Short mmCIF file of C-alpha atoms in Angstrom, two decimals:
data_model
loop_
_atom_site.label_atom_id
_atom_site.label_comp_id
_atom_site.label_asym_id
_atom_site.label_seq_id
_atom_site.Cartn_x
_atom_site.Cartn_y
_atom_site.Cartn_z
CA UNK A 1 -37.71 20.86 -25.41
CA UNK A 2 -38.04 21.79 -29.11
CA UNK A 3 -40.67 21.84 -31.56
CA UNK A 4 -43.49 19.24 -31.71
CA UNK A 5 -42.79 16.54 -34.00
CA UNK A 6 -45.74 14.59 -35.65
CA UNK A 7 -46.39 10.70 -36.33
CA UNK A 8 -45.56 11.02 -40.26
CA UNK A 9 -42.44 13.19 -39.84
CA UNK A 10 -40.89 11.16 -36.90
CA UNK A 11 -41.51 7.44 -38.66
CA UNK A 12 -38.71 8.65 -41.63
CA UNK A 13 -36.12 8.03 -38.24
CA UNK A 14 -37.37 5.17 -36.91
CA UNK A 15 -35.88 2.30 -38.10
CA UNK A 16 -34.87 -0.44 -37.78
CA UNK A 17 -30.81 -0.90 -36.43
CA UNK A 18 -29.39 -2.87 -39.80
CA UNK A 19 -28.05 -5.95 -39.05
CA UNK A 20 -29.72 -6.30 -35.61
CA UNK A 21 -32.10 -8.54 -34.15
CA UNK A 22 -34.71 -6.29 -32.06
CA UNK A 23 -33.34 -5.90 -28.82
CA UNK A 24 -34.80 -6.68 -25.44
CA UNK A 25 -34.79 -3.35 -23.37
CA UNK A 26 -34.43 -2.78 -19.65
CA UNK A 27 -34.96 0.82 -18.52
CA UNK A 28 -33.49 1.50 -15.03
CA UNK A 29 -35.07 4.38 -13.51
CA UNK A 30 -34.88 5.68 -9.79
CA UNK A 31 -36.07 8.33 -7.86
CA UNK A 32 -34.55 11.71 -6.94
CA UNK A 33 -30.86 10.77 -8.23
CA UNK A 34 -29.00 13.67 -8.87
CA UNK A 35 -26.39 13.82 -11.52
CA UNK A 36 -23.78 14.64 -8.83
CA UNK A 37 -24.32 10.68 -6.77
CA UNK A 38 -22.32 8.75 -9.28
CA UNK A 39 -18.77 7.89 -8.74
CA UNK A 40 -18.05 8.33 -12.47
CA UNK A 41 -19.55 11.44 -12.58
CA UNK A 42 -16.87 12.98 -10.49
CA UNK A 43 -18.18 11.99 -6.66
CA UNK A 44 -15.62 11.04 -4.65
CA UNK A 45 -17.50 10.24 -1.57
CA UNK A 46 -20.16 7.48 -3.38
CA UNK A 47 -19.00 3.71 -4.61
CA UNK A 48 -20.75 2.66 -7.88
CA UNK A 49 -18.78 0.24 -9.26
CA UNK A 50 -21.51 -0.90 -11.26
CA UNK A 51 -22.75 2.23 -12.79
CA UNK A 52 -19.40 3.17 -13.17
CA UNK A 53 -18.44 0.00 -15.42
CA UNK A 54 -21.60 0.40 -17.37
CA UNK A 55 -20.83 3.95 -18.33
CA UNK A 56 -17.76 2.92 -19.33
CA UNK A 57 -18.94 0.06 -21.31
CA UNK A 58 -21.61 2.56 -23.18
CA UNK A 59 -22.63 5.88 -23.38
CA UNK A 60 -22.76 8.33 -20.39
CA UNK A 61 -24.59 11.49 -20.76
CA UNK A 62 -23.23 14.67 -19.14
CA UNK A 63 -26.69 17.00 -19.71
CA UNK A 64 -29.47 15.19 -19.52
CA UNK A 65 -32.71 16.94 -18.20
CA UNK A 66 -35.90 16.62 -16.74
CA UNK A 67 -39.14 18.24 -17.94
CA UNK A 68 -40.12 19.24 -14.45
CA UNK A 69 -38.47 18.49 -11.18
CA UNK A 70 -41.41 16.51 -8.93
CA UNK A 71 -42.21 12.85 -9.72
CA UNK A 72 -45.67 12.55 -11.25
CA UNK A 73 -45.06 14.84 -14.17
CA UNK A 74 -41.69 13.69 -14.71
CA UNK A 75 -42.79 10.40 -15.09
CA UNK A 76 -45.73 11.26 -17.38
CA UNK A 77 -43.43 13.34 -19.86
CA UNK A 78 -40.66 10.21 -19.99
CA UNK A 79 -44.18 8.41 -21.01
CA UNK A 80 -45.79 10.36 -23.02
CA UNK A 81 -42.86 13.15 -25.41
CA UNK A 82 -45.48 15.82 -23.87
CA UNK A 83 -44.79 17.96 -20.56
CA UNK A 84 -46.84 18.07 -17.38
CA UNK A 85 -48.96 20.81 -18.53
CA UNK A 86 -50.42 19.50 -21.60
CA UNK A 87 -51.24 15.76 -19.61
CA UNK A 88 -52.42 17.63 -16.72
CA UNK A 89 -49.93 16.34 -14.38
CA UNK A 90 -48.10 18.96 -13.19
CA UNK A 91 -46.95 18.30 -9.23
CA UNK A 92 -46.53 15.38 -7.47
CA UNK A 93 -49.80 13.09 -7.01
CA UNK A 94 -50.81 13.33 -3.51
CA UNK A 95 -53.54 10.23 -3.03
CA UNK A 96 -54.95 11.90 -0.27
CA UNK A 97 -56.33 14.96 -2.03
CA UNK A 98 -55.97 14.00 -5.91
CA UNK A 99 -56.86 10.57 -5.69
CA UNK A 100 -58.50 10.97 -9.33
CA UNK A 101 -55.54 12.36 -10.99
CA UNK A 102 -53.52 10.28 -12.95
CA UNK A 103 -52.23 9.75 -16.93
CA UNK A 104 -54.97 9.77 -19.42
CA UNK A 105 -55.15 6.41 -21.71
CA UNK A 106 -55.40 9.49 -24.97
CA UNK A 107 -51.72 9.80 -24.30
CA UNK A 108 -50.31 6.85 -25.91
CA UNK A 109 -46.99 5.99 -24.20
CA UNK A 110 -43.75 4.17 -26.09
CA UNK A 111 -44.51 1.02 -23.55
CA UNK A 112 -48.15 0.98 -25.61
CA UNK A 113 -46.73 1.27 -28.61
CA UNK A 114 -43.96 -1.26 -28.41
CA UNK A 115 -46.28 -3.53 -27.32
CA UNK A 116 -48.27 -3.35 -30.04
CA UNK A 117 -45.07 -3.97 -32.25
CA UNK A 118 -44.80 -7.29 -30.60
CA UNK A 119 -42.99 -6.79 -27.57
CA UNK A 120 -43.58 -8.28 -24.33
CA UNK A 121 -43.76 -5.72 -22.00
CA UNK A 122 -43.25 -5.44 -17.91
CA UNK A 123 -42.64 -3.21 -15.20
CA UNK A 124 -41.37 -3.37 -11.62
CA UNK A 125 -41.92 -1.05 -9.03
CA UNK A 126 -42.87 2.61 -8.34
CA UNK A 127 -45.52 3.95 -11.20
CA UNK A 128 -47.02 7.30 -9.54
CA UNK A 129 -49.17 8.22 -12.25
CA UNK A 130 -52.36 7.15 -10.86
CA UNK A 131 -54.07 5.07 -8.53
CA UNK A 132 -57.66 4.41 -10.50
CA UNK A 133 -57.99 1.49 -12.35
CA UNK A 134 -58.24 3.24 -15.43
CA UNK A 135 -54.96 4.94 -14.99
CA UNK A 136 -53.12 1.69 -14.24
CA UNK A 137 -49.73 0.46 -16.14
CA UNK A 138 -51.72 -2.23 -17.47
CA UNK A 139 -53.70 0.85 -19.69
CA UNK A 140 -50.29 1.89 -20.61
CA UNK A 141 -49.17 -0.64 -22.42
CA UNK A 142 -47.46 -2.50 -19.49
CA UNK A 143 -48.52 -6.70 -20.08
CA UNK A 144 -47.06 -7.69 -16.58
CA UNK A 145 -47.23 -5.36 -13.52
CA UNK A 146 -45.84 -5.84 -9.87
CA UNK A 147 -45.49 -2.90 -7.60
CA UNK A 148 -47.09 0.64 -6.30
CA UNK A 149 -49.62 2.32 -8.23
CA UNK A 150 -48.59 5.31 -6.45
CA UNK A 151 -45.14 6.05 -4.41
CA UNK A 152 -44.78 3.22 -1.95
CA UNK A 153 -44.36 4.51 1.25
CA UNK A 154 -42.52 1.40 3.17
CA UNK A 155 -38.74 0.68 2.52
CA UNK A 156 -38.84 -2.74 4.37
CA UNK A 157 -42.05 -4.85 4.42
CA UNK A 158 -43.63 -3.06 1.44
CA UNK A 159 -47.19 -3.53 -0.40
CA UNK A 160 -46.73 -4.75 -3.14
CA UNK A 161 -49.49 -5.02 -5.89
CA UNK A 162 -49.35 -8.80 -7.35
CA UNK A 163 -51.60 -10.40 -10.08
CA UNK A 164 -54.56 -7.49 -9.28
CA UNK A 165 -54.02 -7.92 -4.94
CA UNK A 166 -51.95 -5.93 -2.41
CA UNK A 167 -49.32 -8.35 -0.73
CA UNK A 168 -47.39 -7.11 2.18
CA UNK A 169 -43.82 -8.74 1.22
CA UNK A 170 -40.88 -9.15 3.70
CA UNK A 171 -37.35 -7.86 3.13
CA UNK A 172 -36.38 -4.84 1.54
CA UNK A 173 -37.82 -2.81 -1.08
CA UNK A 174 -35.45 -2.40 -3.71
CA UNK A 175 -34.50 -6.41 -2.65
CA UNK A 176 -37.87 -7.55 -3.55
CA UNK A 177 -38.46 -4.99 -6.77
CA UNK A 178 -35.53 -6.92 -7.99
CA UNK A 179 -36.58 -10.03 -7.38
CA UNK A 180 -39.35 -9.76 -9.36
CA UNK A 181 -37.68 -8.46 -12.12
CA UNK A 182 -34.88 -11.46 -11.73
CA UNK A 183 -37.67 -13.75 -12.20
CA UNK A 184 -38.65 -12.18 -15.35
CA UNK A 185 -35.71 -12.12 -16.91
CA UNK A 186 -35.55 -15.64 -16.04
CA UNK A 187 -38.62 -17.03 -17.65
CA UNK A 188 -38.67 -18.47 -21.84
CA UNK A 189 -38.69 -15.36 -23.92
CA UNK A 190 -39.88 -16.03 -27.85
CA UNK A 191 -39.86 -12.19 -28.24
CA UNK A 192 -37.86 -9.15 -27.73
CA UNK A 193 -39.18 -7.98 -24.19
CA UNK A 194 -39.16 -4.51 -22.15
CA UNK A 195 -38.33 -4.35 -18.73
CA UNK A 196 -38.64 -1.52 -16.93
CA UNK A 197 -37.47 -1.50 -13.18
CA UNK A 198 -38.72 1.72 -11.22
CA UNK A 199 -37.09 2.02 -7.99
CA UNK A 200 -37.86 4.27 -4.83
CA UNK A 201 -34.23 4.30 -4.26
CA UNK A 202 -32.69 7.34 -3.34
CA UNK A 203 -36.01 8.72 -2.24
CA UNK A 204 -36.41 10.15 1.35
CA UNK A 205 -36.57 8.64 3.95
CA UNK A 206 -33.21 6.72 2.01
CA UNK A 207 -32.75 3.60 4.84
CA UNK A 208 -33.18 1.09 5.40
CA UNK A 209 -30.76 -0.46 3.14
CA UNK A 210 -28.44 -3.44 2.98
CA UNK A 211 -26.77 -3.59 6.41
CA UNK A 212 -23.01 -3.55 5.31
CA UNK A 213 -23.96 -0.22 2.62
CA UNK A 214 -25.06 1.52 5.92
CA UNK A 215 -22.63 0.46 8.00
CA UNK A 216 -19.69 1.96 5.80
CA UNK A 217 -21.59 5.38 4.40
CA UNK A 218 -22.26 5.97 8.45
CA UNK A 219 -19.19 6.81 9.51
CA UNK A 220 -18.07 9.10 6.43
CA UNK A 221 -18.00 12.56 6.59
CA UNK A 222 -19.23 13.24 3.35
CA UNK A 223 -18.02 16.25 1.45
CA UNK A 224 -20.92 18.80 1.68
CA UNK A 225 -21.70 22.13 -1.00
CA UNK A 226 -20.26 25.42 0.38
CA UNK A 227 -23.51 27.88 1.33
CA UNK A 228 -23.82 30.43 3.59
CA UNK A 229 -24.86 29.84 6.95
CA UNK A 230 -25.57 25.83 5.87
CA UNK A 231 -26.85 23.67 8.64
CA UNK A 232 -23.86 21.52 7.89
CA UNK A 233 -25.09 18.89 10.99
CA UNK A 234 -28.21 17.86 8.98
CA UNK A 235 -27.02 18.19 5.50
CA UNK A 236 -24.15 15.74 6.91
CA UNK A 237 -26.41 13.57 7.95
CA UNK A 238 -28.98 13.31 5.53
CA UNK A 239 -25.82 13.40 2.67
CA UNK A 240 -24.89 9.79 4.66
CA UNK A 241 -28.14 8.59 4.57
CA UNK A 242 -28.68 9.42 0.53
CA UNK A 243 -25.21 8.23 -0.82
CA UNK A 244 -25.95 4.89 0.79
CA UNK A 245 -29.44 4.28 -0.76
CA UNK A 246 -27.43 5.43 -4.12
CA UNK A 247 -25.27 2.93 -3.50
CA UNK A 248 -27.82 0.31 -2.46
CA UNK A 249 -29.10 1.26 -6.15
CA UNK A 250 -25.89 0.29 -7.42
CA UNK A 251 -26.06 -2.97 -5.84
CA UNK A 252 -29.41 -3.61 -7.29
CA UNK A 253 -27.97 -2.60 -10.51
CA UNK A 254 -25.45 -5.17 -10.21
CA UNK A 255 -27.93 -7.71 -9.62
CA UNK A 256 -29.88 -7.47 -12.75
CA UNK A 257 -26.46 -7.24 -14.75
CA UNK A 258 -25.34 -10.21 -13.57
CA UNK A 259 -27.91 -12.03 -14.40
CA UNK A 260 -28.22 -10.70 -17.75
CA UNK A 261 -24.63 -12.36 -18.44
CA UNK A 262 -25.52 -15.59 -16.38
CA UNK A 263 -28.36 -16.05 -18.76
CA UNK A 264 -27.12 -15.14 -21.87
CA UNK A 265 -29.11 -12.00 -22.79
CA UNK A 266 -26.50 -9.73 -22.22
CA UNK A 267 -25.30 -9.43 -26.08
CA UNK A 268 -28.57 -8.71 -27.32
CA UNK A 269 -30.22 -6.07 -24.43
CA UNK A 270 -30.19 -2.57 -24.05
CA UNK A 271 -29.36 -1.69 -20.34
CA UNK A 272 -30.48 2.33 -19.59
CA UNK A 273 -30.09 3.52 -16.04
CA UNK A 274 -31.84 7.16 -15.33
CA UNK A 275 -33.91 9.12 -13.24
CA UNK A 276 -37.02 11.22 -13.00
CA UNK A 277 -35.42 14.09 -11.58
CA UNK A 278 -32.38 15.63 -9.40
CA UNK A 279 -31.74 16.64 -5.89
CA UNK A 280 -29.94 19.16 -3.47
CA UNK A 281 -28.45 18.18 -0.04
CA UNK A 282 -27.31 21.47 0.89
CA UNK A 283 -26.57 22.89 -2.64
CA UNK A 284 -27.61 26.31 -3.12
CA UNK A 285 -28.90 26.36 0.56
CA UNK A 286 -31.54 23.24 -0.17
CA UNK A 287 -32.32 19.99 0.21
CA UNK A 288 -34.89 18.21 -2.20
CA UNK A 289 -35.29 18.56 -5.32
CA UNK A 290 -38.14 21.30 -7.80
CA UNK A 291 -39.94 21.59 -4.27
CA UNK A 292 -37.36 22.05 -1.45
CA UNK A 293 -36.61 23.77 0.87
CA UNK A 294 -34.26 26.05 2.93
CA UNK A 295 -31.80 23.87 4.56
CA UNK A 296 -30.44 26.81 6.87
CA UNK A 297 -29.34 27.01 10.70
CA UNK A 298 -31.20 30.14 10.74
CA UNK A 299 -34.20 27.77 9.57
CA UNK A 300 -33.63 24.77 12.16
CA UNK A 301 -36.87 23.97 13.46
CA UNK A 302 -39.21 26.08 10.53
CA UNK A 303 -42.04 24.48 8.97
CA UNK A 304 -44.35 25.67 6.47
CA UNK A 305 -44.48 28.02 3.25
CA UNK A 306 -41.63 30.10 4.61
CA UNK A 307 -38.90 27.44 4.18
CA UNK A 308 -39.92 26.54 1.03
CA UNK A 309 -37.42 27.18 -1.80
CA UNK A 310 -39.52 26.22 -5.43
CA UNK A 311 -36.58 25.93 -8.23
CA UNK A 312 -35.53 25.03 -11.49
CA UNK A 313 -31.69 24.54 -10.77
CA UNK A 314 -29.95 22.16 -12.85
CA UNK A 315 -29.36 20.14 -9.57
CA UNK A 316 -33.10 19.71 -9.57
CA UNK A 317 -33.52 19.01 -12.89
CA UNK A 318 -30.13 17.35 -14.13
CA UNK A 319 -30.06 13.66 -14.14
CA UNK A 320 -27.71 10.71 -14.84
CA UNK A 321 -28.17 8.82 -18.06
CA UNK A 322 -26.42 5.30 -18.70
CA UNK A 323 -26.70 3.23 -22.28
CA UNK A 324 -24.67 -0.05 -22.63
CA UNK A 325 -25.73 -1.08 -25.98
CA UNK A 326 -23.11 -3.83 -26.92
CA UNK A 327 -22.44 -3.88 -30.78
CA UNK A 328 -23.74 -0.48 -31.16
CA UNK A 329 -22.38 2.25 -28.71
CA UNK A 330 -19.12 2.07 -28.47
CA UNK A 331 -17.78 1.58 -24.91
CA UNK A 332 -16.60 5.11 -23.27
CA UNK A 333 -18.86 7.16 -25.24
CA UNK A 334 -19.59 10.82 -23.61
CA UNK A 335 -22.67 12.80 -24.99
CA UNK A 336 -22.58 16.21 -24.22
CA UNK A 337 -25.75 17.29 -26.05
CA UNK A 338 -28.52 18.48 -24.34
CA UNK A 339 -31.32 15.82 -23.99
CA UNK A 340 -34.33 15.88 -21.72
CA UNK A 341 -37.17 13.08 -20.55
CA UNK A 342 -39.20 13.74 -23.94
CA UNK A 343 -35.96 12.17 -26.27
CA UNK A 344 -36.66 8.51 -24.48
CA UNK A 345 -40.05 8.00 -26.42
CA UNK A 346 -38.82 8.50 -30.30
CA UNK A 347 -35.35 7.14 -29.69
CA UNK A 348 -36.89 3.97 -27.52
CA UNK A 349 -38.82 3.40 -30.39
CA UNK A 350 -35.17 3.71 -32.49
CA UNK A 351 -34.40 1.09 -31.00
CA UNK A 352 -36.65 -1.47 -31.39
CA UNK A 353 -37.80 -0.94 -34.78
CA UNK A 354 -41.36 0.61 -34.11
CA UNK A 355 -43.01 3.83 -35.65
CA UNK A 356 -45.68 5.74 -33.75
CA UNK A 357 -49.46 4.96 -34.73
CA UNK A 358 -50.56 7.57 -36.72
CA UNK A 359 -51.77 10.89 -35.36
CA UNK A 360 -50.02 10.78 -31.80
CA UNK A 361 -47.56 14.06 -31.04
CA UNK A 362 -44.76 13.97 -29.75
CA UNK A 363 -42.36 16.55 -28.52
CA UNK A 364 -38.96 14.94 -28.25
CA UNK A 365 -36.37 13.99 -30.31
CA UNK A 366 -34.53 10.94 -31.52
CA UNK A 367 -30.95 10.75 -30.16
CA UNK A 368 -30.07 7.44 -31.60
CA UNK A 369 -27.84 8.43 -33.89
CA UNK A 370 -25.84 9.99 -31.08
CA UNK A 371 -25.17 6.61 -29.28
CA UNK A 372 -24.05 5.28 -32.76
CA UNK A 373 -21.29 8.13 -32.92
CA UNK A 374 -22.91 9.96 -35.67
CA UNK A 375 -22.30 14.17 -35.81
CA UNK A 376 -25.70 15.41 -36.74
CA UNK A 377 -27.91 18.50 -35.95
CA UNK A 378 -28.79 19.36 -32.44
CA UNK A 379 -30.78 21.90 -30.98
CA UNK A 380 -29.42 22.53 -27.31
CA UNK A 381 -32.08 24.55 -25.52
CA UNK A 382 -33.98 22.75 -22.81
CA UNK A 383 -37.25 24.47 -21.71
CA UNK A 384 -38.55 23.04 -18.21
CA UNK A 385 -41.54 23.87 -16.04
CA UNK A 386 -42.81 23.72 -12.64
CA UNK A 387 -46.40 24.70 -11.33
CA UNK A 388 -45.88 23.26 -7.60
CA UNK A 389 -49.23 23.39 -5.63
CA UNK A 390 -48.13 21.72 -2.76
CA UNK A 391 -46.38 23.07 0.48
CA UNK A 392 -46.39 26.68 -1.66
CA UNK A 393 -47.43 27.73 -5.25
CA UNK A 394 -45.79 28.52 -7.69
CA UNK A 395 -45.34 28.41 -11.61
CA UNK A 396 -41.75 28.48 -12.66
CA UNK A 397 -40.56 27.83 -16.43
CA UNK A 398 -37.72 28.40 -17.92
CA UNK A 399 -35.22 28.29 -21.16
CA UNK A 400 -31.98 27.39 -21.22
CA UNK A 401 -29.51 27.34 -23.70
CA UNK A 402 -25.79 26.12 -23.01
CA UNK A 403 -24.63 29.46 -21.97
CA UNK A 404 -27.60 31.19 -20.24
CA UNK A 405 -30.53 30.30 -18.12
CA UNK A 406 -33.80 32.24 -17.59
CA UNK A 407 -36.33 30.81 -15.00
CA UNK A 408 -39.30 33.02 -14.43
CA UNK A 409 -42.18 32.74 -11.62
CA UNK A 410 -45.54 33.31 -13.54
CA UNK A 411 -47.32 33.60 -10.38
CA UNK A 412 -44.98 35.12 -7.69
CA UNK A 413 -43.27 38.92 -8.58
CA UNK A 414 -39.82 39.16 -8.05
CA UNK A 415 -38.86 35.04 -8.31
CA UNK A 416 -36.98 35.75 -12.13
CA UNK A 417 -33.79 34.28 -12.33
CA UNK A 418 -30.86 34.70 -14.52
CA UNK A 419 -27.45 32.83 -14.68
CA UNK A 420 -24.44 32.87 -17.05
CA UNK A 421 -23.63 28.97 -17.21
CA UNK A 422 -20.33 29.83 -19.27
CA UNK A 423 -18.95 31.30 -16.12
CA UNK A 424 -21.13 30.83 -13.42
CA UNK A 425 -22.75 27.02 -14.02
CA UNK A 426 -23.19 26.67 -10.33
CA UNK A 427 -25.76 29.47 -10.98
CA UNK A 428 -24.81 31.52 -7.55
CA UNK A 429 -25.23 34.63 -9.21
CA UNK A 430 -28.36 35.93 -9.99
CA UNK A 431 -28.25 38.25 -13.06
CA UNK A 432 -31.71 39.00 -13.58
CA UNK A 433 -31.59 42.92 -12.13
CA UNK A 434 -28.02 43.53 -13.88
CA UNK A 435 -28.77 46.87 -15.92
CA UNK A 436 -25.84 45.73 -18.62
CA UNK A 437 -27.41 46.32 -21.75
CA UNK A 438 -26.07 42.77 -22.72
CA UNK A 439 -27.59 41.30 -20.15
CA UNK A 440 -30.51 43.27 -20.64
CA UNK A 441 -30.76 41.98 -24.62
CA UNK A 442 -30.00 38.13 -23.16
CA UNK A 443 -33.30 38.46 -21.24
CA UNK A 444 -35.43 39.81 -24.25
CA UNK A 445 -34.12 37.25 -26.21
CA UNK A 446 -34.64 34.36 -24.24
CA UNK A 447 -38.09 35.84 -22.63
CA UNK A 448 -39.22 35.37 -26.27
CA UNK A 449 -37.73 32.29 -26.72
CA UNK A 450 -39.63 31.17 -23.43
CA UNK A 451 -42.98 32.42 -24.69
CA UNK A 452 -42.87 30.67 -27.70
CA UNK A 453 -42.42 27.53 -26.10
CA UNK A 454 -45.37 28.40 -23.71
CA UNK A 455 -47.58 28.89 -26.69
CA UNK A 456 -46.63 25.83 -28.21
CA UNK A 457 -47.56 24.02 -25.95
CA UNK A 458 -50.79 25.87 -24.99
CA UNK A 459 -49.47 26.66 -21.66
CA UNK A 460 -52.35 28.74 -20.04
CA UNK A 461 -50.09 30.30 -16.94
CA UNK A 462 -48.43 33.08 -19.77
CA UNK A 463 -51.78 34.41 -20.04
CA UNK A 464 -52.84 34.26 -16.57
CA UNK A 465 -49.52 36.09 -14.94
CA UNK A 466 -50.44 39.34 -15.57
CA UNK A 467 -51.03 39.60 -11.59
CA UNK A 468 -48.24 38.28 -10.13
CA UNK A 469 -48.25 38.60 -6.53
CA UNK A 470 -44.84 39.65 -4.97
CA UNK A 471 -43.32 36.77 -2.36
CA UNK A 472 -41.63 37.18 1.19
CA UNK A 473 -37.49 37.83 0.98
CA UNK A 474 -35.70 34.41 1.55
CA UNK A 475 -34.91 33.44 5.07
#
């Protein structure tokens, strides 16, 4: 997102919160929630209560980004400060044909490193960065794992890995990934501990979920993006199907909260609700997320690389972002700076008091002072990538500042995209032929501004695109 920032430089801003015992940490994070699924976030067709009442109890954040729009390398950037590229993770992990790819141990993550500062560590849930033994949380930093090494595939009478052993476990998924983490949070604690909870939740195929969610988000009809020539029958239906595994989420949510206040650890724990990326359900003609595809009546029925849509809209890549920090965020904050996956690592390690071991890079920033209320320098360009190998190829990246957006297909001719997100932030128009001469100077500028990110970060695709292969018209 912006320039790399080493060990030495980044210690000077982590310290300790003054006048704070280290706080325990629970990082909520779920799978394909778009910004747009949250009540407070202006849906009118989803309940969160819970979410709601957290945001308003902390800090919401109105443009916060992913790296890259898939799982895997989502996940290994909000582990690692680094993007997809440079950890050589850069689609989704598909165990069938990559079942050696996974997140180096050379890549220390925050969980390692607050660890090592004397946390006790744990997560719950979905990891997707690796199925060999030598990719496993436990490398990472994690102390306690139960859950998939990979994307678990069941949302009822799921696998669950337990103490080293794969245990088939009744009930529902997210039911039983809380569970766990309920009996965590229960146990003695003598130090400050990290929690994460990963959940599949609102991941396709969405249900099962708790029978009275389903039975009220089935009979909506759900308020659905305006596109031309939508298949408005299936985005209705799958829209019905995702809200309520959102709001199953929610419920989760308001599971772990509640027992946060029932055993007293409320006061002193940082609750942060996120997720890896975004989705469409009929916005801009789509459904999924970086790797959809055309959701069309003209495409009812089509399969393969024709239907598929690659992208890098913000509904892909936009995400929601929750803090309730009591005592040091003041309740109702709203950040409107731009922030992306890579900021979690330095300003986790804010948090909790812990500098990074010397020699490790990082390439995101410390927002902390941001959920304390403090005005203070911020660089708002968000630079994103995409190199999807499966269902189609391509290798999108792009720049965006606050007022403009440049995406640009590396590998396929005549996939550059151009938006002005002053007046168009839906991004329906694409500007990227205009023959304005400001336009024409935007592009320059921000193709520059795109290629020095690429070098930076060693990105071998800029110097491989000189043959770009031109790409069917869209259905």
């Amino acid at each position: 997102m912006r320039p790399a920032c080493l060990a030495v430089a980044c210690a000077l801003a982590l310290l300790p919160v003054v006048g704070f015992a280290r706080p325990n940490i629970i990082f909520i994070y779920t799978d394909d929630q778009a910004y747009w699924s949250l009540g407070v976030n202006g849906n009118r067709d989803i309940k969160t209560p819970v979410l709601d009442r957290l945001a308003a109890d902390g800090a919401r954040f109105t443009n916060c980004f992913a790296t890259t729009p898939v799982c895997s390398p989502a996940r290994a950037s909000l582990m690692t400060s680094r993007y997809g590229t440079e950890v050589g993770i850069t689609d989704w992990i598909d165990p069938k044909s990559e079942p050696n790819v996974g997140l180096d141990t050379k890549f220390v993550t925050w969980p390692k490193v607050l660890a090592d500062s004397g946390y006790s560590t744990a997560l719950f849930g979905k990891w997707h960065l690796g199925l060999l033994d030598k990719h496993h949380p436990t490398r990472h930093g994690f102390q306690t794992f139960i859950g998939s090494r990979g994307s678990p595939k069941e949302m009822e009478d799921a696998t669950f890995e337990i103490d080293g052993k794969n245990v088939r476990v009744p009930g529902l998924l997210t039911d039983n990934v809380t569970r766990y983490a309920l009996e965590y949070l229960r146990r003695p604690h003598d130090r400050p501990f990290l929690m994460c909870v990963h959940y599949r939740n609102p991941h396709s195929p969405y249900i099962p979920v708790a029978e009275d969610i389903w039975t009220y988000y089935r009979q909506i009809t759900p308020i659905l993006p305006v596109y031309p020539d939508l298949d408005t029958r299936q985005a209705g239906e799958v829209m019905r199907k995702y809200l309520a595994s959102v709001a199953e989420v929610d419920r989760q949510v308001g599971r772990i909260v509640q027992t946060l206040e029932t055993t007293g650890l409320a006061a002193n724990t940082v609750v942060i609700f996120s997720s890896d990326q975004g989705y469409n359900v009929g916005h801009h003609g789509l459904w999924h997320k970086g790797n959809a595809r055309w959701i069309l009546n003209r495409t009812r029925g089509q399969k393969g690389e024709a239907i598929q849509r690659p992208n890098l809209f913000d509904t892909s890549l936009r995400v929601p972002a929750i803090i309730r920090w009591p005592g040091v965020t003041a309740p109702g904050t709203v950040i409107q700076e731009t922030v992306s996956g890579l900021d979690w690592y330095p300003t986790l390690l804010a948090m909790a008091g812990a500098s990074l071991p010397e020699g490790v890079l990082i390439r995101g920033h410390n927002f902390l002072p941001l959920l304390k209320g403090q005005r203070i320098p911020w660089d708002n360009d968000l630079y994103a990538e995409y190199s999807q190998h499966h269902y189609t190829r391509a290798d999108l990246r792009t720049i965006r500042t606050p007022e403009w957006k440049l995406v640009r297909d590396f590998r396929n001719a005549g996939r550059d995209e151009l938006y002005n997100l002053a007046h168009d932030p839906e991004e329906g128009r694409n500007l990227i032929a205009s023959q304005d001469a400001s336009v024409r100077k935007v592009i320059a500028d921000l193709s520059r501004k795109l290629e020095a990110r690429m070098r930076e970060t060693g990105d071998a695709v800029l110097d491989a695109s000189q043959t770009r292969a031109p790409v069917p018209p869209a259905p």
